[in-house]
């Protein structure tokens, strides 16, 4: 049976509709809050809800919310927002990137760094699995995608550890992987590691690749069978990079003779990969 796991239950792929492949709806990243970067705090429910309704009026029907626990995930709030707007929202289990990990892990007295360092890969993986199978932070709301990520032009040893843990969780649950790249770097290195850990790359989406409009890189990454997310289209501050990325994207499409590189649908075990290449490419 094929289905999409949203925060408010499993749905048929036919009910997904036009889907935005990556956004954050309501979250309070502790790292950025501690740094006084209030522009990066999405802590106004009414403002976020108004933008979600704009998305719906434009024809959107579903969003993948890529907020991991280390980025201040507020899954219960987002699940309520999804109900209020009647929009399907897919949630996240896993990790973001290492420079965020000085902040405290919710419901513990440990920083994310200490938690990741002290736990075995099996323990980290099981924690991710539990949020896909049983619910996020003890709630009824389940994650539909698992996530990991790396920093700018480097992979921290603890990021490597979370990558392996997330691959194990993806294989166990059937959930696809959303992988954070910092400014579009380290994607090929990530792909090599995912393959080494046993992950089917056709079930992986690489985020922020519009931030690194290198034609050679994008073509090589597409040839792995993974999905490439050009996910900065709604952010004015990235406009100049998006103009450059547009030309690279066209080049890669022509080179590979495909219609789109944006992952927009999100399956969970026991289903096969589902991809709708129509969405918001």
Coordinates of N, CA, C and O in Angstrom, one line a residue, residues 50 56 116 131 166 212:
X50 N -1.3 33.3 7.8 CA -1.7 34.1 6.7 C -0.9 33.8 5.4 O -1.5 33.7 4.3
X56 N -2.3 28.5 -0.2 CA -3.4 27.7 -0.6 C -4.3 28.4 -1.7 O -4.7 27.7 -2.6
X116 N 24.4 13.6 20.6 CA 24.8 12.9 19.4 C 26.1 12.2 19.7 O 26.4 11.1 19.3
X131 N 9.9 8.5 15.9 CA 9.1 9.6 15.5 C 8.4 9.4 14.2 O 7.3 10.0 13.9
X166 N 20.5 8.4 10.2 CA 19.3 8.7 9.4 C 19.1 7.7 8.3 O 18.0 7.3 8.0
X212 N 24.0 27.0 -5.3 CA 25.3 26.7 -5.8 C 25.1 26.3 -7.3 O 25.1 25.1 -7.7

